[in-house]
Short mmCIF file of C-alpha atoms in Angstrom, two decimals:
data_model
loop_
_atom_site.label_atom_id
_atom_site.label_comp_id
_atom_site.label_asym_id
_atom_site.label_seq_id
_atom_site.Cartn_x
_atom_site.Cartn_y
_atom_site.Cartn_z
CA UNK A 1141 46.70 113.02 -5.52
CA UNK A 1142 45.71 111.40 -8.83
CA UNK A 1143 46.75 107.99 -7.47
CA UNK A 1144 44.50 108.46 -4.45
CA UNK A 1145 41.52 109.34 -6.70
CA UNK A 1146 42.07 106.29 -8.90
CA UNK A 1147 42.31 104.08 -5.77
CA UNK A 1148 39.01 105.44 -4.43
CA UNK A 1149 37.26 104.93 -7.81
CA UNK A 1150 38.55 101.37 -8.09
CA UNK A 1151 37.35 100.62 -4.56
CA UNK A 1152 33.83 101.96 -5.31
CA UNK A 1153 33.55 99.92 -8.53
CA UNK A 1154 34.73 96.77 -6.78
CA UNK A 1155 32.22 97.21 -3.97
CA UNK A 1156 29.43 97.89 -6.49
CA UNK A 1157 30.02 94.71 -8.51
CA UNK A 1158 30.58 92.73 -5.35
CA UNK A 1159 27.16 93.60 -3.91
CA UNK A 1160 25.12 93.53 -7.19
CA UNK A 1161 22.43 90.82 -7.50
CA UNK A 1162 22.47 88.18 -10.24
CA UNK A 1163 20.59 89.30 -13.35
CA UNK A 1164 17.40 87.36 -14.23
CA UNK A 1165 18.52 86.74 -17.80
CA UNK A 1166 21.46 87.60 -19.98
CA UNK A 1167 21.48 88.24 -23.73
CA UNK A 1168 24.36 86.78 -25.70
CA UNK A 1169 24.96 87.22 -29.43
CA UNK A 1170 28.11 85.57 -30.77
CA UNK A 1171 28.97 85.72 -34.46
CA UNK A 1172 25.45 86.89 -35.27
CA UNK A 1173 24.13 89.67 -37.52
CA UNK A 1174 21.03 91.74 -36.80
CA UNK A 1175 20.19 90.12 -33.47
CA UNK A 1176 17.50 91.72 -31.23
CA UNK A 1177 17.33 90.41 -27.69
CA UNK A 1178 15.33 91.56 -24.68
CA UNK A 1179 14.54 90.17 -21.26
CA UNK A 1180 11.19 89.90 -19.52
CA UNK A 1181 8.70 92.57 -20.53
CA UNK A 1182 5.66 93.84 -18.64
CA UNK A 1183 3.54 96.76 -19.83
CA UNK A 1184 0.08 97.98 -18.80
CA UNK A 1185 -1.19 100.64 -21.19
CA UNK A 1186 -4.57 102.07 -20.25
CA UNK A 1187 -6.82 105.02 -20.97
CA UNK A 1188 -10.11 106.28 -19.61
CA UNK A 1189 -12.52 109.17 -19.57
CA UNK A 1190 -15.55 110.26 -17.59
CA UNK A 1191 -17.79 113.22 -18.32
CA UNK A 1192 -21.43 114.11 -17.70
CA UNK A 1193 -22.44 110.65 -16.55
CA UNK A 1194 -20.66 108.92 -19.40
CA UNK A 1195 -17.54 106.82 -18.85
CA UNK A 1196 -15.23 104.73 -20.99
CA UNK A 1197 -12.03 102.85 -20.25
CA UNK A 1198 -9.63 100.54 -22.05
CA UNK A 1199 -6.54 98.65 -20.96
CA UNK A 1200 -4.20 96.02 -22.38
CA UNK A 1201 -1.81 94.58 -19.80
CA UNK A 1202 0.78 92.41 -21.54
CA UNK A 1203 3.75 90.48 -20.22
CA UNK A 1204 6.50 88.22 -21.57
CA UNK A 1205 8.16 86.19 -18.85
CA UNK A 1206 10.77 83.48 -19.02
CA UNK A 1207 13.77 82.06 -17.24
CA UNK A 1208 17.24 81.52 -18.60
CA UNK A 1209 19.40 83.37 -21.09
CA UNK A 1210 18.80 84.44 -24.67
CA UNK A 1211 21.60 83.16 -26.91
CA UNK A 1212 22.13 83.72 -30.63
CA UNK A 1213 25.17 82.06 -32.20
CA UNK A 1214 26.18 82.46 -35.84
CA UNK A 1215 22.65 83.55 -36.69
CA UNK A 1216 21.21 86.25 -38.95
CA UNK A 1217 18.14 88.28 -38.01
CA UNK A 1218 17.38 86.63 -34.68
CA UNK A 1219 14.71 88.17 -32.41
CA UNK A 1220 14.49 86.85 -28.85
CA UNK A 1221 12.21 88.09 -26.04
CA UNK A 1222 11.84 86.93 -22.45
CA UNK A 1223 14.34 84.24 -21.64
CA UNK A 1224 15.41 80.69 -22.42
CA UNK A 1225 15.69 81.19 -26.18
CA UNK A 1226 18.54 79.73 -28.24
CA UNK A 1227 19.31 80.28 -31.92
CA UNK A 1228 22.29 78.60 -33.56
CA UNK A 1229 23.21 78.89 -37.25
CA UNK A 1230 19.69 80.07 -38.10
CA UNK A 1231 18.27 82.81 -40.29
CA UNK A 1232 15.21 84.88 -39.52
CA UNK A 1233 14.22 83.23 -36.25
CA UNK A 1234 11.71 84.79 -33.80
CA UNK A 1235 11.58 83.35 -30.29
CA UNK A 1236 9.51 84.38 -27.28
CA UNK A 1237 8.91 82.89 -23.86
CA UNK A 1238 5.32 82.61 -22.48
CA UNK A 1239 3.08 85.55 -23.39
CA UNK A 1240 0.06 86.83 -21.50
CA UNK A 1241 -2.24 89.64 -22.60
CA UNK A 1242 -5.62 90.75 -21.26
CA UNK A 1243 -7.09 93.62 -23.29
CA UNK A 1244 -10.43 94.89 -22.03
CA UNK A 1245 -12.77 97.80 -22.48
CA UNK A 1246 -15.90 99.18 -20.83
CA UNK A 1247 -18.38 101.97 -21.38
CA UNK A 1248 -21.44 103.23 -19.58
CA UNK A 1249 -24.08 105.92 -19.89
CA UNK A 1250 -27.64 106.51 -18.62
CA UNK A 1251 -27.83 103.32 -16.52
CA UNK A 1252 -26.58 101.26 -19.45
CA UNK A 1253 -23.19 99.60 -19.63
CA UNK A 1254 -21.14 97.34 -21.85
CA UNK A 1255 -17.90 95.44 -21.32
CA UNK A 1256 -15.59 93.38 -23.50
CA UNK A 1257 -12.44 91.40 -22.77
CA UNK A 1258 -10.17 89.01 -24.65
CA UNK A 1259 -7.51 87.45 -22.41
CA UNK A 1260 -4.95 85.44 -24.37
CA UNK A 1261 -2.14 83.27 -23.02
CA UNK A 1262 0.55 81.32 -24.88
CA UNK A 1263 2.41 79.17 -22.40
CA UNK A 1264 4.58 76.09 -22.35
CA UNK A 1265 7.40 74.75 -20.27
CA UNK A 1266 11.04 74.65 -21.24
CA UNK A 1267 13.11 76.69 -23.66
CA UNK A 1268 12.90 77.43 -27.38
CA UNK A 1269 15.66 76.17 -29.64
CA UNK A 1270 16.25 76.83 -33.34
CA UNK A 1271 19.29 75.18 -34.93
CA UNK A 1272 20.17 75.41 -38.60
CA UNK A 1273 16.69 76.62 -39.41
CA UNK A 1274 15.28 79.33 -41.65
CA UNK A 1275 12.15 81.33 -40.85
CA UNK A 1276 11.37 79.74 -37.50
CA UNK A 1277 8.76 81.31 -35.18
CA UNK A 1278 8.59 79.90 -31.66
CA UNK A 1279 6.16 81.15 -28.99
CA UNK A 1280 5.69 80.03 -25.41
CA UNK A 1281 8.16 77.33 -24.55
CA UNK A 1282 9.29 73.80 -25.23
CA UNK A 1283 9.70 74.29 -28.98
CA UNK A 1284 12.57 72.81 -30.99
CA UNK A 1285 13.41 73.26 -34.68
CA UNK A 1286 16.43 71.61 -36.30
CA UNK A 1287 17.36 71.93 -39.97
CA UNK A 1288 13.87 73.10 -40.88
CA UNK A 1289 12.35 75.94 -42.88
CA UNK A 1290 9.10 77.86 -42.43
CA UNK A 1291 8.26 76.49 -39.00
CA UNK A 1292 5.67 78.00 -36.62
CA UNK A 1293 5.56 76.52 -33.12
CA UNK A 1294 3.42 77.63 -30.17
CA UNK A 1295 2.98 76.14 -26.73
CA UNK A 1296 -0.32 75.65 -24.95
CA UNK A 1297 -2.69 78.48 -25.87
CA UNK A 1298 -5.77 79.83 -24.17
CA UNK A 1299 -8.20 82.54 -25.21
CA UNK A 1300 -11.45 83.61 -23.58
CA UNK A 1301 -13.12 86.52 -25.37
CA UNK A 1302 -16.29 87.69 -23.66
CA UNK A 1303 -18.79 90.52 -23.95
CA UNK A 1304 -21.54 91.71 -21.68
CA UNK A 1305 -24.10 94.46 -21.43
CA UNK A 1306 -26.77 95.74 -19.10
CA UNK A 1307 -29.77 97.44 -20.67
CA UNK A 1308 -32.85 98.59 -18.76
CA UNK A 1309 -32.00 96.35 -15.86
CA UNK A 1310 -31.54 93.23 -18.00
CA UNK A 1311 -28.15 91.62 -18.44
CA UNK A 1312 -26.90 89.87 -21.56
CA UNK A 1313 -23.56 88.14 -22.07
CA UNK A 1314 -21.66 85.92 -24.47
CA UNK A 1315 -18.30 84.20 -24.36
CA UNK A 1316 -16.19 81.85 -26.46
CA UNK A 1317 -13.37 80.28 -24.45
CA UNK A 1318 -10.93 78.05 -26.34
CA UNK A 1319 -7.74 76.28 -25.40
CA UNK A 1320 -5.11 73.98 -26.90
CA UNK A 1321 -3.28 71.87 -24.35
CA UNK A 1322 0.09 70.14 -24.32
CA UNK A 1323 3.76 71.05 -24.21
CA UNK A 1324 6.75 70.27 -26.40
CA UNK A 1325 6.88 70.66 -30.19
CA UNK A 1326 9.68 69.24 -32.33
CA UNK A 1327 10.40 69.75 -36.03
CA UNK A 1328 13.41 68.07 -37.67
CA UNK A 1329 14.47 68.45 -41.31
CA UNK A 1330 10.98 69.58 -42.27
CA UNK A 1331 9.47 72.43 -44.28
CA UNK A 1332 6.18 74.24 -43.84
CA UNK A 1333 5.26 73.03 -40.36
CA UNK A 1334 2.67 74.45 -37.94
CA UNK A 1335 2.55 73.03 -34.41
CA UNK A 1336 0.22 74.27 -31.65
CA UNK A 1337 -0.12 73.02 -28.09
CA UNK A 1338 2.28 70.23 -27.38
CA UNK A 1339 3.21 66.64 -27.97
CA UNK A 1340 3.76 67.29 -31.68
CA UNK A 1341 6.66 65.76 -33.60
CA UNK A 1342 7.47 65.95 -37.31
CA UNK A 1343 10.55 64.65 -39.12
CA UNK A 1344 11.54 64.86 -42.78
CA UNK A 1345 8.08 66.02 -43.74
CA UNK A 1346 6.52 68.88 -45.67
CA UNK A 1347 3.30 70.80 -45.11
CA UNK A 1348 2.41 69.36 -41.73
CA UNK A 1349 -0.11 70.85 -39.27
CA UNK A 1350 -0.34 69.43 -35.75
CA UNK A 1351 -2.40 70.45 -32.72
CA UNK A 1352 -2.85 69.13 -29.22
CA UNK A 1353 -6.21 68.50 -27.59
CA UNK A 1354 -8.68 71.32 -28.24
CA UNK A 1355 -11.43 72.48 -25.90
CA UNK A 1356 -13.84 75.18 -27.03
CA UNK A 1357 -17.26 76.30 -25.96
CA UNK A 1358 -19.63 79.08 -26.79
CA UNK A 1359 -22.13 80.35 -24.24
CA UNK A 1360 -24.71 83.10 -24.14
CA UNK A 1361 -27.23 84.36 -21.65
CA UNK A 1362 -30.02 86.92 -21.60
CA UNK A 1363 -32.14 87.57 -18.53
CA UNK A 1364 -33.02 84.16 -17.11
CA UNK A 1365 -32.17 82.18 -20.25
CA UNK A 1366 -28.79 80.63 -21.00
CA UNK A 1367 -27.32 78.30 -23.60
CA UNK A 1368 -23.92 76.69 -24.04
CA UNK A 1369 -22.18 74.35 -26.46
CA UNK A 1370 -18.88 72.92 -25.15
CA UNK A 1371 -16.82 70.91 -27.63
CA UNK A 1372 -13.65 68.86 -27.11
CA UNK A 1373 -11.37 67.25 -29.68
CA UNK A 1374 -8.97 64.60 -28.43
CA UNK A 1375 -7.80 63.87 -24.92
CA UNK A 1376 -4.07 64.51 -25.13
CA UNK A 1377 -1.26 62.34 -26.34
CA UNK A 1378 1.34 62.82 -29.06
CA UNK A 1379 1.06 63.52 -32.78
CA UNK A 1380 3.80 62.14 -35.01
CA UNK A 1381 4.44 62.66 -38.74
CA UNK A 1382 7.49 61.05 -40.37
CA UNK A 1383 8.39 61.17 -44.06
CA UNK A 1384 4.94 62.53 -44.84
CA UNK A 1385 3.53 65.22 -47.11
CA UNK A 1386 0.37 67.17 -46.29
CA UNK A 1387 -0.40 65.68 -42.88
CA UNK A 1388 -3.01 67.28 -40.57
CA UNK A 1389 -3.30 65.90 -37.02
CA UNK A 1390 -5.58 67.21 -34.25
CA UNK A 1391 -6.17 66.01 -30.71
CA UNK A 1392 -3.27 63.64 -30.12
CA UNK A 1393 -2.55 59.92 -30.50
CA UNK A 1394 -2.16 60.35 -34.26
CA UNK A 1395 0.69 58.80 -36.29
CA UNK A 1396 1.55 59.28 -39.96
CA UNK A 1397 4.56 57.58 -41.59
CA UNK A 1398 5.40 57.77 -45.30
CA UNK A 1399 1.95 59.13 -46.09
CA UNK A 1400 0.54 61.81 -48.38
CA UNK A 1401 -2.57 63.89 -47.71
CA UNK A 1402 -3.41 62.44 -44.31
CA UNK A 1403 -6.04 63.91 -41.94
CA UNK A 1404 -6.24 62.49 -38.43
CA UNK A 1405 -8.23 63.61 -35.40
CA UNK A 1406 -8.98 62.43 -31.91
CA UNK A 1407 -12.48 61.76 -30.57
CA UNK A 1408 -14.90 64.68 -30.83
CA UNK A 1409 -17.41 65.30 -28.05
CA UNK A 1410 -20.11 67.98 -27.85
CA UNK A 1411 -22.73 68.56 -25.14
CA UNK A 1412 -24.98 71.52 -25.95
CA UNK A 1413 -27.44 72.64 -23.30
CA UNK A 1414 -30.04 75.33 -22.77
CA UNK A 1415 -32.20 76.43 -19.88
CA UNK A 1416 -34.50 79.14 -18.69
CA UNK A 1417 -35.58 80.69 -15.44
CA UNK A 1418 -37.75 78.61 -13.08
CA UNK A 1419 -41.44 78.63 -14.00
CA UNK A 1420 -40.94 79.52 -17.65
CA UNK A 1421 -42.60 77.41 -20.33
CA UNK A 1422 -40.74 76.74 -23.56
CA UNK A 1423 -42.54 78.03 -26.62
CA UNK A 1424 -41.94 76.47 -30.00
CA UNK A 1425 -41.50 78.62 -33.09
CA UNK A 1426 -44.70 79.46 -34.91
CA UNK A 1427 -47.02 78.60 -32.00
CA UNK A 1428 -47.09 81.77 -29.97
CA UNK A 1429 -48.54 81.19 -26.51
CA UNK A 1430 -48.81 77.40 -26.89
CA UNK A 1431 -46.59 74.79 -25.39
CA UNK A 1432 -45.02 72.25 -27.80
CA UNK A 1433 -47.45 69.56 -26.58
CA UNK A 1434 -50.51 71.72 -27.24
CA UNK A 1435 -49.15 72.82 -30.61
CA UNK A 1436 -48.45 69.27 -31.75
CA UNK A 1437 -51.71 67.69 -30.50
CA UNK A 1438 -54.90 68.59 -32.41
CA UNK A 1439 -57.83 69.75 -30.29
CA UNK A 1440 -60.30 66.91 -29.84
CA UNK A 1441 -63.98 67.62 -30.50
CA UNK A 1442 -66.32 67.34 -27.55
CA UNK A 1443 -68.51 64.22 -27.74
CA UNK A 1444 -72.19 64.82 -28.48
CA UNK A 1445 -74.97 62.67 -27.14
CA UNK A 1446 -77.76 61.53 -29.48
CA UNK A 1447 -80.39 63.22 -27.33
CA UNK A 1448 -78.65 66.57 -27.50
CA UNK A 1449 -78.20 66.20 -31.24
CA UNK A 1450 -81.83 65.40 -31.93
CA UNK A 1451 -83.55 67.85 -29.59
CA UNK A 1452 -81.45 71.00 -29.73
CA UNK A 1453 -81.42 72.75 -33.12
CA UNK A 1454 -78.42 74.81 -34.09
CA UNK A 1455 -78.77 78.57 -33.89
CA UNK A 1456 -79.86 80.33 -37.07
CA UNK A 1457 -81.48 77.24 -38.69
CA UNK A 1458 -85.22 76.57 -38.83
CA UNK A 1459 -86.71 73.12 -38.46
CA UNK A 1460 -89.99 71.86 -40.00
CA UNK A 1461 -91.52 68.73 -38.59
CA UNK A 1462 -93.05 66.42 -41.12
CA UNK A 1463 -91.61 68.22 -44.16
CA UNK A 1464 -90.55 65.95 -46.99
CA UNK A 1465 -86.80 65.47 -47.25
CA UNK A 1466 -85.43 66.46 -50.62
CA UNK A 1467 -82.37 64.87 -52.12
CA UNK A 1468 -79.58 67.23 -52.98
CA UNK A 1469 -78.97 67.75 -56.66
CA UNK A 1470 -75.56 67.11 -58.12
CA UNK A 1471 -73.91 68.22 -61.32
CA UNK A 1472 -73.88 66.00 -64.39
CA UNK A 1473 -71.77 62.91 -63.85
CA UNK A 1474 -70.70 63.78 -60.29
CA UNK A 1475 -70.65 60.93 -57.85
CA UNK A 1476 -71.25 61.04 -54.13
CA UNK A 1477 -67.82 60.73 -52.60
CA UNK A 1478 -66.94 61.58 -49.03
CA UNK A 1479 -64.61 64.52 -48.57
CA UNK A 1480 -60.99 63.48 -48.43
CA UNK A 1481 -61.52 60.17 -50.26
CA UNK A 1482 -58.83 59.08 -52.74
CA UNK A 1483 -59.62 59.58 -56.46
CA UNK A 1484 -61.20 56.69 -58.38
CA UNK A 1485 -59.01 55.41 -61.18
CA UNK A 1486 -61.86 54.52 -63.63
CA UNK A 1487 -63.48 57.97 -63.55
CA UNK A 1488 -62.57 61.26 -65.17
CA UNK A 1489 -61.65 64.06 -62.74
CA UNK A 1490 -64.19 66.83 -61.97
CA UNK A 1491 -66.98 65.03 -63.97
CA UNK A 1492 -67.21 61.56 -62.49
CA UNK A 1493 -67.96 60.03 -65.92
CA UNK A 1494 -66.72 56.54 -66.68
CA UNK A 1495 -63.27 56.47 -68.21
CA UNK A 1496 -63.92 53.20 -70.11
CA UNK A 1497 -66.78 54.76 -72.10
CA UNK A 1498 -64.55 57.50 -73.45
CA UNK A 1499 -61.77 55.03 -74.25
CA UNK A 1500 -64.11 52.86 -76.36
CA UNK A 1501 -65.58 55.94 -78.05
CA UNK A 1502 -62.13 57.19 -78.94
CA UNK A 1503 -61.08 53.83 -80.38
CA UNK A 1504 -64.26 53.66 -82.49
CA UNK A 1505 -63.71 57.12 -83.93
CA UNK A 1506 -60.10 56.31 -84.73
CA UNK A 1507 -61.07 53.07 -86.58
CA UNK A 1508 -63.84 54.88 -88.51
CA UNK A 1509 -61.46 57.59 -89.56
CA UNK A 1510 -58.86 55.11 -90.80
CA UNK A 1511 -61.43 53.23 -92.89
CA UNK A 1512 -62.75 56.48 -94.40
CA UNK A 1513 -59.26 57.58 -95.29
CA UNK A 1514 -58.53 54.23 -96.95
CA UNK A 1515 -61.66 54.39 -99.11
CA UNK A 1516 -61.03 57.94 -100.24
CA UNK A 1517 -57.43 57.13 -101.06
CA UNK A 1518 -58.35 54.23 -103.31
#
């Protein structure tokens, strides 16, 4: 009876393993200490509430997806998530396949609403490999670290935080998308290396920071008015630092060999723009209600004809025909100078008296005083 039961159990197990599908990824830790390995992860935490016309919601879907196996060999403190991660003879290595997260939140009450989101993606193609390294952090894919210490490597990264609101029927919004392109980072026999994007290579160097091409742009809009400022740095290509100390490379097509304190960047392009709704007139600051042309151009006086000037007296002034014309009196020493004329160099200010007269008078008094002092002294 026992033999029959064992035969049935063996048959069931054999059929189960024979019909099971191939696992997406396997985790292998050989000769390692403190290894943490997990396959693909997908979570979607969310929460929301609605009461008395007021609502609020928040969610943060996050996923880590990769292909291949996670392998840790003769390593200490290896953390691997997703798939396609390899750690060999390393200490304190953290490896993750491409990551995607899209946290968002919204709220509304009394015909007013607000939303915010910040999707972030760290991608890359290929697997992550850390060999003989200490303190290596690899995110995305296509990262390789050999015989290095303190290395941070991330594949192509994208982030697009945005906010928006609707108040009294008017909509406002703002966003700041940014991305770093490229794939494939390599660090060999180096210490203190940060590599983002792709196409970055560093060998036998210390304190190196490398980034692929960067594209960023801020934009904002309110009602019928919008403004944006896209900026790009570099156009792709590879960054290379060999036998260098303190090298910073951004954008691609940068090479540093046997250098110290080197900063290199690709071409930088910016194209800001702004616009309003059709029919609107731009108004410059400080000139409320005036267009820039009207504010910058002084108002021209209307031409007056001689006939109109002679025959029409101004309001509030009496005219007397045949009355003798009196000359206007002026203070002592003041000269008749048109308003706005430059000051005269040979006259004293505010009085108009000749400057040469006072110079000669001063010299005479000084000579008289010297002669008097000489006589009294003798």
